[in-house]
Tab-separated table of N, CA and C in Angstrom:
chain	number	residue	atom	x	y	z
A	1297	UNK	N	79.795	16.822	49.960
A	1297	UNK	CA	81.140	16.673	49.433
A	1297	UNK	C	81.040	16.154	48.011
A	1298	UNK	N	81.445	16.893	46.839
A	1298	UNK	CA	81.865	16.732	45.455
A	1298	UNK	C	82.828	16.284	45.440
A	1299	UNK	N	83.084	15.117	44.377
A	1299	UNK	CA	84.247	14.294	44.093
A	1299	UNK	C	84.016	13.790	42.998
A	1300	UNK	N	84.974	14.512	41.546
A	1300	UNK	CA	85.028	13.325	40.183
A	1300	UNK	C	85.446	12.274	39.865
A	1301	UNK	N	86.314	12.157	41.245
A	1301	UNK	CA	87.114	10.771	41.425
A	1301	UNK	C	86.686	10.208	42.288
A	1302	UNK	N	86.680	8.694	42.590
A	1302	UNK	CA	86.549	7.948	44.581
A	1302	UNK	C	87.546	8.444	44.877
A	1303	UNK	N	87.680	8.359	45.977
A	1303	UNK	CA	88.694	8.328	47.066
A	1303	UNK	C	89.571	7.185	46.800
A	1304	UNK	N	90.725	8.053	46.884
A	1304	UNK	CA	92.015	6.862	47.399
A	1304	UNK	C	91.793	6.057	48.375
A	1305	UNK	N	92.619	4.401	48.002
A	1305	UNK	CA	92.485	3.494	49.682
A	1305	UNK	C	93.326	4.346	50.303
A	1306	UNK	N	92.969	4.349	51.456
A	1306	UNK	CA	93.600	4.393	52.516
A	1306	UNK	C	93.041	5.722	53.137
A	1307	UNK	N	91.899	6.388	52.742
A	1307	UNK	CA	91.393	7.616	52.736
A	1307	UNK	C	89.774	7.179	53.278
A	1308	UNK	N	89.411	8.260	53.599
A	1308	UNK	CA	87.873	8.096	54.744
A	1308	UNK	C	87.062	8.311	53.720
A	1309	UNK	N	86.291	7.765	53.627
A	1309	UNK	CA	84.583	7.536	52.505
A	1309	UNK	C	83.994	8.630	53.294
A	1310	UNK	N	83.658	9.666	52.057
A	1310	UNK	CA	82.797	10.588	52.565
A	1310	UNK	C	81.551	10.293	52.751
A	1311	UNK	N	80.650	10.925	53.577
A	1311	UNK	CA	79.213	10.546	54.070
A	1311	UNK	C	78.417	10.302	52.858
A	1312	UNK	N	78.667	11.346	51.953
A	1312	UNK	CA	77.932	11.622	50.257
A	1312	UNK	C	78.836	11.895	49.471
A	1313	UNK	N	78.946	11.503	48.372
A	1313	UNK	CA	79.664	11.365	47.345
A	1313	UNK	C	79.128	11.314	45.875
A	1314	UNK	N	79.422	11.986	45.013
A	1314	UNK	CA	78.906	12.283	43.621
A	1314	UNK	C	80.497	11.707	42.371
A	1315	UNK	N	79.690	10.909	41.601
A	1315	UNK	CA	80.862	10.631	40.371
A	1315	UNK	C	79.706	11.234	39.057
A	1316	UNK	N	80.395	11.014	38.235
A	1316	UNK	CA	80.333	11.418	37.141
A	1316	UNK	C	80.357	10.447	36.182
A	1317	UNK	N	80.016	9.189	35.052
A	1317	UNK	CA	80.847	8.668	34.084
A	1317	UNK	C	79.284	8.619	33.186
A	1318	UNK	N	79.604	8.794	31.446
A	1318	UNK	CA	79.533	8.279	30.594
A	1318	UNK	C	77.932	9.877	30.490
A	1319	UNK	N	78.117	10.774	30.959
A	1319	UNK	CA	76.840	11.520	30.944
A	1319	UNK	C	76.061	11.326	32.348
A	1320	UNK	N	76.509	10.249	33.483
A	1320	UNK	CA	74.980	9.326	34.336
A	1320	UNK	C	76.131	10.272	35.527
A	1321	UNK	N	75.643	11.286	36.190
A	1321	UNK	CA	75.828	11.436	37.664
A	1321	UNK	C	75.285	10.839	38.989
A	1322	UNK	N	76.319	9.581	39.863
A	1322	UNK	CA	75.915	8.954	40.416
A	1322	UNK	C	76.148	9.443	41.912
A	1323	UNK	N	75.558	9.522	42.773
A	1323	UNK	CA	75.790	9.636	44.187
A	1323	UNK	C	75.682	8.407	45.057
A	1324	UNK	N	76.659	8.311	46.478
A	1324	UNK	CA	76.255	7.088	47.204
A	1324	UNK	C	76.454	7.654	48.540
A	1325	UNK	N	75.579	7.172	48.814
A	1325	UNK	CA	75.784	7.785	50.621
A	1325	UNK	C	75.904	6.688	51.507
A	1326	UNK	N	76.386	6.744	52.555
A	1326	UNK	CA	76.833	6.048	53.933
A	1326	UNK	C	75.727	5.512	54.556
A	1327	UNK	N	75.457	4.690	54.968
A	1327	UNK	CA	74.670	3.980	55.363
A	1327	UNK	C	74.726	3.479	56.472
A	1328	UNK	N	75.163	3.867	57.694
A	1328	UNK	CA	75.352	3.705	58.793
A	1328	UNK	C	74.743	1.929	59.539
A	1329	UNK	N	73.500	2.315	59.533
A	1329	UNK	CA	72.570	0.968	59.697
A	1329	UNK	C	72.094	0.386	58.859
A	1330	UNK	N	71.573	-0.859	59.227
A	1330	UNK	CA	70.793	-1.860	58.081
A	1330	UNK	C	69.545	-1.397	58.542
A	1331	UNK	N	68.911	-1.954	57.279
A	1331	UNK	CA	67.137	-1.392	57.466
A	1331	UNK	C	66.434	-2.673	57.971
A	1332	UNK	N	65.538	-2.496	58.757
A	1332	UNK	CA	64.802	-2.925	59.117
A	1332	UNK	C	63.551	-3.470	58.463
A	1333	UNK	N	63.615	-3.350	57.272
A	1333	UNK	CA	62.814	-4.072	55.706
A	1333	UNK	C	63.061	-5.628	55.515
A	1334	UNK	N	61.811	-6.384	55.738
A	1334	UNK	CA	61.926	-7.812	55.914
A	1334	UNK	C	61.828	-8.531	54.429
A	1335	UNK	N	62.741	-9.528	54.011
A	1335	UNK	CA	62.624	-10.020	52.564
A	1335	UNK	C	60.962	-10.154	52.110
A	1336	UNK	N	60.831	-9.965	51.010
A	1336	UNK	CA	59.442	-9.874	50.774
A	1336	UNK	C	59.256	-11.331	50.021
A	1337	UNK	N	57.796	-11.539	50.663
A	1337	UNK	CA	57.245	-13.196	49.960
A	1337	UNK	C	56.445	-13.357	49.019
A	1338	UNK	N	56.704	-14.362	48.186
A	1338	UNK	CA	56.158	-14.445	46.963
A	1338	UNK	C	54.495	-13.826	46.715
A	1339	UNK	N	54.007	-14.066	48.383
A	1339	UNK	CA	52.552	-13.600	48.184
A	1339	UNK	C	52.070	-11.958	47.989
A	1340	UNK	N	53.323	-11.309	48.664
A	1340	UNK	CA	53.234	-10.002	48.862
A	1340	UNK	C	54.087	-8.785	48.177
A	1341	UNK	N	54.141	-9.510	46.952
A	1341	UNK	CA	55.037	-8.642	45.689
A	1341	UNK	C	53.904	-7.689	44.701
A	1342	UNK	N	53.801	-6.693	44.531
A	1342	UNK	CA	53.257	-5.970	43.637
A	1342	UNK	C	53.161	-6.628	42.121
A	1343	UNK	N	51.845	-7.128	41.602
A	1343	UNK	CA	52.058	-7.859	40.195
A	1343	UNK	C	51.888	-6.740	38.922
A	1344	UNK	N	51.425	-5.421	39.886
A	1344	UNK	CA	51.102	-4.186	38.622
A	1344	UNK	C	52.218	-3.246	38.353
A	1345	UNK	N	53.874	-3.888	38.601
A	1345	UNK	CA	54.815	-2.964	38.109
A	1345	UNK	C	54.920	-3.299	36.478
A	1346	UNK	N	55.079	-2.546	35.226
A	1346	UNK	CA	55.515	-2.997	34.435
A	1346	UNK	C	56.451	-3.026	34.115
A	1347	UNK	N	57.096	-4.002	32.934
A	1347	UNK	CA	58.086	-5.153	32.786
A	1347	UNK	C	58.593	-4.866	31.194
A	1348	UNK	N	59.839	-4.251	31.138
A	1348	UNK	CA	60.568	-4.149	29.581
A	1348	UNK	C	61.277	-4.883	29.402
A	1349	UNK	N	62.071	-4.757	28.335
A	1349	UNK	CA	63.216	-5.785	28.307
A	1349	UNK	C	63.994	-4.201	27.549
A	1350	UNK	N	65.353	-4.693	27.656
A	1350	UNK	CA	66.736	-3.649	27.806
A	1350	UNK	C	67.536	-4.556	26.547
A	1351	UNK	N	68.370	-4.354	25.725
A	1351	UNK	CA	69.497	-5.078	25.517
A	1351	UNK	C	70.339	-4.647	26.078
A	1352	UNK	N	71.151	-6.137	27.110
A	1352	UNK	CA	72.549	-5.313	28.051
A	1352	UNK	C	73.695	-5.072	26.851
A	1353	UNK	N	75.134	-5.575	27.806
A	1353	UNK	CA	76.165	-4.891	27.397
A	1353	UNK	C	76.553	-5.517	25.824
A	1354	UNK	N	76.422	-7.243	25.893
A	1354	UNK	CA	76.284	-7.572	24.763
A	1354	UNK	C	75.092	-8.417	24.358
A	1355	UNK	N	73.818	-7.626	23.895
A	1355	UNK	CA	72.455	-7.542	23.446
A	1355	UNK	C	72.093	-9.176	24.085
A	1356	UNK	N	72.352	-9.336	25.221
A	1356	UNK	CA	71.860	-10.656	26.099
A	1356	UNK	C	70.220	-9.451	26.847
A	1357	UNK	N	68.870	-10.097	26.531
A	1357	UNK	CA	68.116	-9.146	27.267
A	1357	UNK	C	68.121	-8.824	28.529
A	1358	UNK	N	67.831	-7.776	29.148
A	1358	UNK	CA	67.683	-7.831	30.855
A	1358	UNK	C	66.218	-7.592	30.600
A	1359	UNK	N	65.455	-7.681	31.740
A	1359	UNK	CA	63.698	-7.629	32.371
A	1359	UNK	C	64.160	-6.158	33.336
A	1360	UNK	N	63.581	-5.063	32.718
A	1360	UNK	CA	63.814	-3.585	33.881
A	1360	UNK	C	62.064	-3.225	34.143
A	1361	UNK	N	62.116	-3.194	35.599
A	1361	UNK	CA	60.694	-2.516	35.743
A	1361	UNK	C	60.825	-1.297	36.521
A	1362	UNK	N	60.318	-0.189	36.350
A	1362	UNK	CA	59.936	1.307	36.638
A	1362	UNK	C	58.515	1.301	37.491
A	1363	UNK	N	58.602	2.254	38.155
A	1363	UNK	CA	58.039	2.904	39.431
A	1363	UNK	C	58.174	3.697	39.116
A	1364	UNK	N	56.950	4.722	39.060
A	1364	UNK	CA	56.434	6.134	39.182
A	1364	UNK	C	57.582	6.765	38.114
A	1365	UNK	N	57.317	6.608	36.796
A	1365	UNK	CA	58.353	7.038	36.032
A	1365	UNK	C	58.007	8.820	35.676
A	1366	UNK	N	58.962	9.728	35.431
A	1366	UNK	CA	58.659	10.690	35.158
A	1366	UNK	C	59.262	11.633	36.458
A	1367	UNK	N	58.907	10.781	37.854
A	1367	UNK	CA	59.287	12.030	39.136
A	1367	UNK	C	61.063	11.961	38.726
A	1368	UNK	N	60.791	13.240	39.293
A	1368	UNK	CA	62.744	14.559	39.323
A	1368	UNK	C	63.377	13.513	39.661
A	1369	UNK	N	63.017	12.475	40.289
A	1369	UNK	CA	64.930	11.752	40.945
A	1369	UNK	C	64.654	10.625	40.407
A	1370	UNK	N	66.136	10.140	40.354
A	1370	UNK	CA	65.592	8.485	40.285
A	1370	UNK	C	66.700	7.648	41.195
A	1371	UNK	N	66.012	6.453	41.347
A	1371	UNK	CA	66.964	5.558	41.845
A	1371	UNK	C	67.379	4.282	41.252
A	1372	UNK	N	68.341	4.170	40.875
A	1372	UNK	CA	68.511	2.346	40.531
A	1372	UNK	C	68.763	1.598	41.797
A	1373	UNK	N	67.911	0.581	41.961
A	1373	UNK	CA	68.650	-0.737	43.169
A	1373	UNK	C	68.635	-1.847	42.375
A	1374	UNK	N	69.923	-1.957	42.558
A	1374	UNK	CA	70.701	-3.576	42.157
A	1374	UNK	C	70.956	-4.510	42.919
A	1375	UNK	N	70.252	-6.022	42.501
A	1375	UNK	CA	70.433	-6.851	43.672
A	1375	UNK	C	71.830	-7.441	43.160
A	1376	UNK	N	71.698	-8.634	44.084
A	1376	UNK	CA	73.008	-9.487	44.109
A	1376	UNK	C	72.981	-10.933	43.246
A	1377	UNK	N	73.703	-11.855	43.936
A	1377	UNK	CA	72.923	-13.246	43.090
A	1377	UNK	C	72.825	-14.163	44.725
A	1378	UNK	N	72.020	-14.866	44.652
A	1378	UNK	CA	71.031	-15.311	43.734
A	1378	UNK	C	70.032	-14.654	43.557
A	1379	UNK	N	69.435	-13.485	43.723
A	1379	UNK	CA	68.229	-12.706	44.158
A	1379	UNK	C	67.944	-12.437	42.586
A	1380	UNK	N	66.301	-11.970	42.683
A	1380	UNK	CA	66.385	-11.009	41.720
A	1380	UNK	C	65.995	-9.881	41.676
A	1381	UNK	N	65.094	-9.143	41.004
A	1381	UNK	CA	64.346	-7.810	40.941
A	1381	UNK	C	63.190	-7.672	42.326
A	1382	UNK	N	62.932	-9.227	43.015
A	1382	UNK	CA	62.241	-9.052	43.345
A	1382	UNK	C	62.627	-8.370	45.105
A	1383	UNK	N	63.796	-8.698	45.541
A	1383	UNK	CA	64.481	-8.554	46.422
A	1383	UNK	C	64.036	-7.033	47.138
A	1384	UNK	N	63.689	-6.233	46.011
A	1384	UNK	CA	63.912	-4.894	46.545
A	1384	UNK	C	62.604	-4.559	46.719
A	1385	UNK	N	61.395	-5.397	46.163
A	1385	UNK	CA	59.854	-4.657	45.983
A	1385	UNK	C	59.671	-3.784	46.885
A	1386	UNK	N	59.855	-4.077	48.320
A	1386	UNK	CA	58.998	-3.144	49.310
A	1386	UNK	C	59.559	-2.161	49.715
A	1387	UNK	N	61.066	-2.094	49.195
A	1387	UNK	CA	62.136	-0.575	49.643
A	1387	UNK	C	61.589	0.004	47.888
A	1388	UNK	N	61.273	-0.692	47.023
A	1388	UNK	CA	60.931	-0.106	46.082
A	1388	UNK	C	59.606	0.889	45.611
A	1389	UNK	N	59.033	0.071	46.632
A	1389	UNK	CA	57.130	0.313	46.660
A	1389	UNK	C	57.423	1.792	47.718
A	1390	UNK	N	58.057	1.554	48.683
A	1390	UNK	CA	58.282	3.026	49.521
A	1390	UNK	C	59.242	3.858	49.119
A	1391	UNK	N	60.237	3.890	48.407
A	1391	UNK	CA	60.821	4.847	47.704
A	1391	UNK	C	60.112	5.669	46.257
A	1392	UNK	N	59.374	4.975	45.614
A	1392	UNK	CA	58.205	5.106	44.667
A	1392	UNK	C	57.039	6.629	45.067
A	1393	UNK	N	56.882	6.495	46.447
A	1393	UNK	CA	56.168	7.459	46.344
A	1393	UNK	C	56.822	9.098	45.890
A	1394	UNK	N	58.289	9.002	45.800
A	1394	UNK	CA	58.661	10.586	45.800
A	1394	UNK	C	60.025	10.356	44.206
A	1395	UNK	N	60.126	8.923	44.577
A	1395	UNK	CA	61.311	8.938	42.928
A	1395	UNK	C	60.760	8.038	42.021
A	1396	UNK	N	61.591	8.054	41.203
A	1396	UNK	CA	61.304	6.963	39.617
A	1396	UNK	C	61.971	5.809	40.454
A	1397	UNK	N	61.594	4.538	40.527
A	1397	UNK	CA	62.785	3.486	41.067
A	1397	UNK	C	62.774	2.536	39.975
A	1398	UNK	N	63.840	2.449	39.683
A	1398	UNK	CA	64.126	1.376	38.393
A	1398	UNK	C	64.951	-0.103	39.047
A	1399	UNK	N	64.065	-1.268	38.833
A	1399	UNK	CA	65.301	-2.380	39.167
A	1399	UNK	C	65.293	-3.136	37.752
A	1400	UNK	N	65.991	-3.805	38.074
A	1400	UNK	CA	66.258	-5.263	36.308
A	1400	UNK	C	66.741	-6.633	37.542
A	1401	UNK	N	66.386	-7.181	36.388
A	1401	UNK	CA	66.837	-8.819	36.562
A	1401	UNK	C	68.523	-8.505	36.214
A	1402	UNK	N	68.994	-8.807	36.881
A	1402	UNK	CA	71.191	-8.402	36.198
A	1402	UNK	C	71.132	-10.091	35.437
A	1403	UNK	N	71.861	-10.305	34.644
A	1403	UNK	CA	72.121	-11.541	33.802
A	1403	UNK	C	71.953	-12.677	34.993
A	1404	UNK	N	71.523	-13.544	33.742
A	1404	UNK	CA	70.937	-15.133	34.664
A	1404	UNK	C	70.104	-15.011	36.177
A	1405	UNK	N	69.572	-14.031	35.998
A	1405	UNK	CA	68.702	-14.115	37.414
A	1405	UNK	C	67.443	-13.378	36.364
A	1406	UNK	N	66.635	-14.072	37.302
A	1406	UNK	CA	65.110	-13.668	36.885
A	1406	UNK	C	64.457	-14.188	35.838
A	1407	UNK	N	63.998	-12.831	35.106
A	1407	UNK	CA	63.443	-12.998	33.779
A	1407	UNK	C	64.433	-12.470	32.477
A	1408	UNK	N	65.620	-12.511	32.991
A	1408	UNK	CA	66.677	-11.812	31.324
A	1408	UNK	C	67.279	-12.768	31.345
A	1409	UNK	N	68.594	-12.685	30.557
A	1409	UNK	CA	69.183	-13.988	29.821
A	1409	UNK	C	69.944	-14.649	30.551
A	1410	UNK	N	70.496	-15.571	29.889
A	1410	UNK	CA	71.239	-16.318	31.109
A	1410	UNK	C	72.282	-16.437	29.880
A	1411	UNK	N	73.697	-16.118	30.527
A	1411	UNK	CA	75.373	-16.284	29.196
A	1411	UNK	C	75.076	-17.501	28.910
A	1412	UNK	N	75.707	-17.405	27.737
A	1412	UNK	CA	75.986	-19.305	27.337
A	1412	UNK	C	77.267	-19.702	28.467
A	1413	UNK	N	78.282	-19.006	29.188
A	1413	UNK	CA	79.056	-19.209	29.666
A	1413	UNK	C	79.837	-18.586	30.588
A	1414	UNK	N	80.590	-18.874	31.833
A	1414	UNK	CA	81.017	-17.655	32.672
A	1414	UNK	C	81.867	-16.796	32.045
A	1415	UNK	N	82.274	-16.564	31.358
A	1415	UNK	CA	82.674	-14.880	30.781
A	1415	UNK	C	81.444	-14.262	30.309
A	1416	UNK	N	80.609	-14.407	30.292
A	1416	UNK	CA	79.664	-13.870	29.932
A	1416	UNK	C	78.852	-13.000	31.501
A	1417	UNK	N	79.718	-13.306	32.745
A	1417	UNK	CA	79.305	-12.929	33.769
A	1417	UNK	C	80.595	-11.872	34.218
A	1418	UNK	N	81.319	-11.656	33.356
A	1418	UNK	CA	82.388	-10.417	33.472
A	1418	UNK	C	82.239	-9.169	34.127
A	1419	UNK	N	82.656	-8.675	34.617
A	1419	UNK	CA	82.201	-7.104	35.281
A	1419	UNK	C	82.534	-6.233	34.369
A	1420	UNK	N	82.869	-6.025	33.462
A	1420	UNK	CA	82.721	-5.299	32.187
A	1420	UNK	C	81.627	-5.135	31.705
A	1421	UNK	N	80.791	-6.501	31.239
A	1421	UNK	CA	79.259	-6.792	30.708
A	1421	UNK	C	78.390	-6.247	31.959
A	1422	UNK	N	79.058	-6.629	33.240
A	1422	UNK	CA	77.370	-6.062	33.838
A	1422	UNK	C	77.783	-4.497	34.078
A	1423	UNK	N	78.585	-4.279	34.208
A	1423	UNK	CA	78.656	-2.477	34.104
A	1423	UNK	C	77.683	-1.833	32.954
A	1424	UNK	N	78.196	-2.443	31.571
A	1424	UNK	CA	77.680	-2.135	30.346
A	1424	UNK	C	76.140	-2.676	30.485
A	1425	UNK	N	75.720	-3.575	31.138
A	1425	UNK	CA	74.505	-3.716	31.390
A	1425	UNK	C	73.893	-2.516	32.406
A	1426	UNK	N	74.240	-2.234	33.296
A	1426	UNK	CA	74.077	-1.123	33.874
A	1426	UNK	C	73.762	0.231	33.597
A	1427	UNK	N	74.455	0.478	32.129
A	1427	UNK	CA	74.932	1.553	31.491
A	1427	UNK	C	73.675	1.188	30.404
A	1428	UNK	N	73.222	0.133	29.964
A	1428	UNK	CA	71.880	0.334	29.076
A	1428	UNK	C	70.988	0.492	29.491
A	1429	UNK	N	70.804	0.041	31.205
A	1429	UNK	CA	69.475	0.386	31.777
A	1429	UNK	C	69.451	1.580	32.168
A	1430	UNK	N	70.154	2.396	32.578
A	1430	UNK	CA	70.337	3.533	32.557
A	1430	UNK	C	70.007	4.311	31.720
A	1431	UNK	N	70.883	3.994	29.958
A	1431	UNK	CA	70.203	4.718	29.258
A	1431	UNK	C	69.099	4.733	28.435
A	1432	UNK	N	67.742	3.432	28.935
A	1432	UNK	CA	66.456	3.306	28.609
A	1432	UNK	C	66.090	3.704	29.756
A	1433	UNK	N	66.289	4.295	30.741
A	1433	UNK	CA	65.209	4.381	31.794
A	1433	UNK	C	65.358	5.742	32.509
A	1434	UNK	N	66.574	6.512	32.148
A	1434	UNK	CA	66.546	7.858	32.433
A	1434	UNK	C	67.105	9.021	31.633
A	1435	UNK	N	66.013	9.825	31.061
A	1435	UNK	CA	66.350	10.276	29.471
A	1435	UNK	C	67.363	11.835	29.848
A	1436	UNK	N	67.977	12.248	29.092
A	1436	UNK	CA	68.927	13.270	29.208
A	1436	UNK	C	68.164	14.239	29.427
A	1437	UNK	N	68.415	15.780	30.260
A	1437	UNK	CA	67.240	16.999	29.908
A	1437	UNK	C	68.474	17.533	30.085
A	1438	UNK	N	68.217	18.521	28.372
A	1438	UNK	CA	68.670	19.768	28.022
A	1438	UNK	C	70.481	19.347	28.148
A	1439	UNK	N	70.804	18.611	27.699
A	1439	UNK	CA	72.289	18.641	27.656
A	1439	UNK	C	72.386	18.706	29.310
A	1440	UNK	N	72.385	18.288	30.314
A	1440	UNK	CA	72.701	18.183	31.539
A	1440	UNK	C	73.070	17.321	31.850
A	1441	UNK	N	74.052	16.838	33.067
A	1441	UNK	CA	74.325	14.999	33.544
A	1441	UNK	C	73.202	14.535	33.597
A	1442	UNK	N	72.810	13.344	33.663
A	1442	UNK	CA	71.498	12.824	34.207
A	1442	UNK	C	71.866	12.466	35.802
A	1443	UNK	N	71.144	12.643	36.538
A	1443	UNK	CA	71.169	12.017	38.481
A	1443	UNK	C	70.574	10.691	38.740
A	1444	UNK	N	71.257	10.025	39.156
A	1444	UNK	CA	70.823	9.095	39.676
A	1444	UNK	C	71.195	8.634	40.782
A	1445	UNK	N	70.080	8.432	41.861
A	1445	UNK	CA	71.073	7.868	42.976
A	1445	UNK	C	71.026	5.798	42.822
A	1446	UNK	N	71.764	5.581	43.329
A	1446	UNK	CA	73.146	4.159	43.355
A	1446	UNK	C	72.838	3.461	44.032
A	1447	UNK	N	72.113	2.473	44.158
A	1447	UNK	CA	71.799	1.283	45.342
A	1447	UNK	C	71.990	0.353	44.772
A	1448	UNK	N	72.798	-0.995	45.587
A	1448	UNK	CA	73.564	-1.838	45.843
A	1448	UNK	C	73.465	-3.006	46.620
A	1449	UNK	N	72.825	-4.158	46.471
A	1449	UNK	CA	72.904	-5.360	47.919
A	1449	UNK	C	73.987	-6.473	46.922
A	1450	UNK	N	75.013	-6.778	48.143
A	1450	UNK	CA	75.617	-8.166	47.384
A	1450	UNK	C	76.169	-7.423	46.400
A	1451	UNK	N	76.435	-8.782	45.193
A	1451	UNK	CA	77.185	-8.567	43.696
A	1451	UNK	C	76.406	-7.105	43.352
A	1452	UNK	N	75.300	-6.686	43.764
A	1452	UNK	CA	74.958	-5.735	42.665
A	1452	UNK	C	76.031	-4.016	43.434
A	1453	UNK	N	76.299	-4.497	44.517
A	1453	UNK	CA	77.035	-3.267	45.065
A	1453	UNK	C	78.364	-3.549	44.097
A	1454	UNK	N	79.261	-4.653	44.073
A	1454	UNK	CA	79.968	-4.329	42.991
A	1454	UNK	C	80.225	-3.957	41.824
A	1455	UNK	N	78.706	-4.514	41.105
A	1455	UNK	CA	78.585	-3.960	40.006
A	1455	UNK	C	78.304	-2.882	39.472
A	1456	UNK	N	77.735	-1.634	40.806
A	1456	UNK	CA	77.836	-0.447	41.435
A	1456	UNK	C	79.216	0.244	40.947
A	1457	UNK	N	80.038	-0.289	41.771
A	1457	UNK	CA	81.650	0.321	42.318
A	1457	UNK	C	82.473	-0.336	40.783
A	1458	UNK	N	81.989	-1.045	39.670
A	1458	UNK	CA	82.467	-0.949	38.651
A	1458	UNK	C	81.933	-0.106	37.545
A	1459	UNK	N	81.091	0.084	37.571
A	1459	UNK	CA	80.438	0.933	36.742
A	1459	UNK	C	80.959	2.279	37.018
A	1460	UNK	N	80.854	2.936	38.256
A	1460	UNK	CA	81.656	4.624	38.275
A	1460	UNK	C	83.167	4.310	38.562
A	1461	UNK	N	83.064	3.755	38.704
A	1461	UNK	CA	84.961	3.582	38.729
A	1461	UNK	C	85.907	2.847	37.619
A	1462	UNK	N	85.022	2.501	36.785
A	1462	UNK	CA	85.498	1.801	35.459
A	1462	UNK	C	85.885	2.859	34.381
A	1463	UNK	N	86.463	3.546	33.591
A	1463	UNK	CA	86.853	3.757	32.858
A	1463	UNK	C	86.381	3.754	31.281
């Protein structure tokens, strides 16, 4: 199911769903169950992903690290707070074998900046933060949308559902 818009409330979430904004074609699919992927411990994190820095929405740095950069798909997963990049390693380490998986530190978590102040934690800025990691980490081909699929735990699912639905 194609859709340039979400769905209206009061309307059934399709199983798969495709938006569109800013050039970045995003899909999200239904998720029926939780995974069975246990938080990962400090001992058992991959130390050989490498580590950029992004300027977000307003040039506060984010920390983005890439997995298997170059394969056809990619995925962003966004954590929540308090978490950080590291939250996702082992859905990251197994999604890696067939896509690009990109995560970041989102503001004041991790290794990127921390606001001087809570407006600086706006859902405007982390959209636009969203929207720079995006466009350092998945390059345009041939005038086409770029694909990305959309992952979400916590705050970072909202910051998800603001980013394609923001304007």
């Amino acid at each position: 199911l194609t859709s340039p818009m979400p769905p209206r409330r009061g309307s059934s979430w399709p199983a798969t769903s495709h938006w569109s904004r800013d050039g970045v074609e995003l899909m999200t699919e239904a998720c029926p169950a939780r995974s069975a992927v246990r938080q990962t411990s400090r001992m058992d994190r991959p130390e050989d992903v490498p580590e950029r820095t992004v300027d977000g929405g307003d040039g506060l740095q984010l920390a983005v690290f890439e997995r298997n950069v170059g394969a056809a798909q990619t995925v962003l997963l966004v954590h929540g707070y308090p978490d950080d990049h590291h939250v996702w390693d082992r859905v990251a380490d197994l999604l890696a074998d067939r896509h690009h998986v990109v995560t970041y530190d989102v503001r004041g978590a991790g290794a990127s900046g921390v606001p001087a102040d809570v407006d600086g934690y706006r859902l405007d800025l982390l959209a636009q933060d969203m929207e720079s990691v995006l466009d350092a980490t998945v390059p345009a081909l041939d005038g086409r949308p770029r694909q990305v699929h959309l992952v979400g735990h916590d705050w970072g699912s909202i910051q998800g559902w603001q980013f394609v639905c923001d304007d």
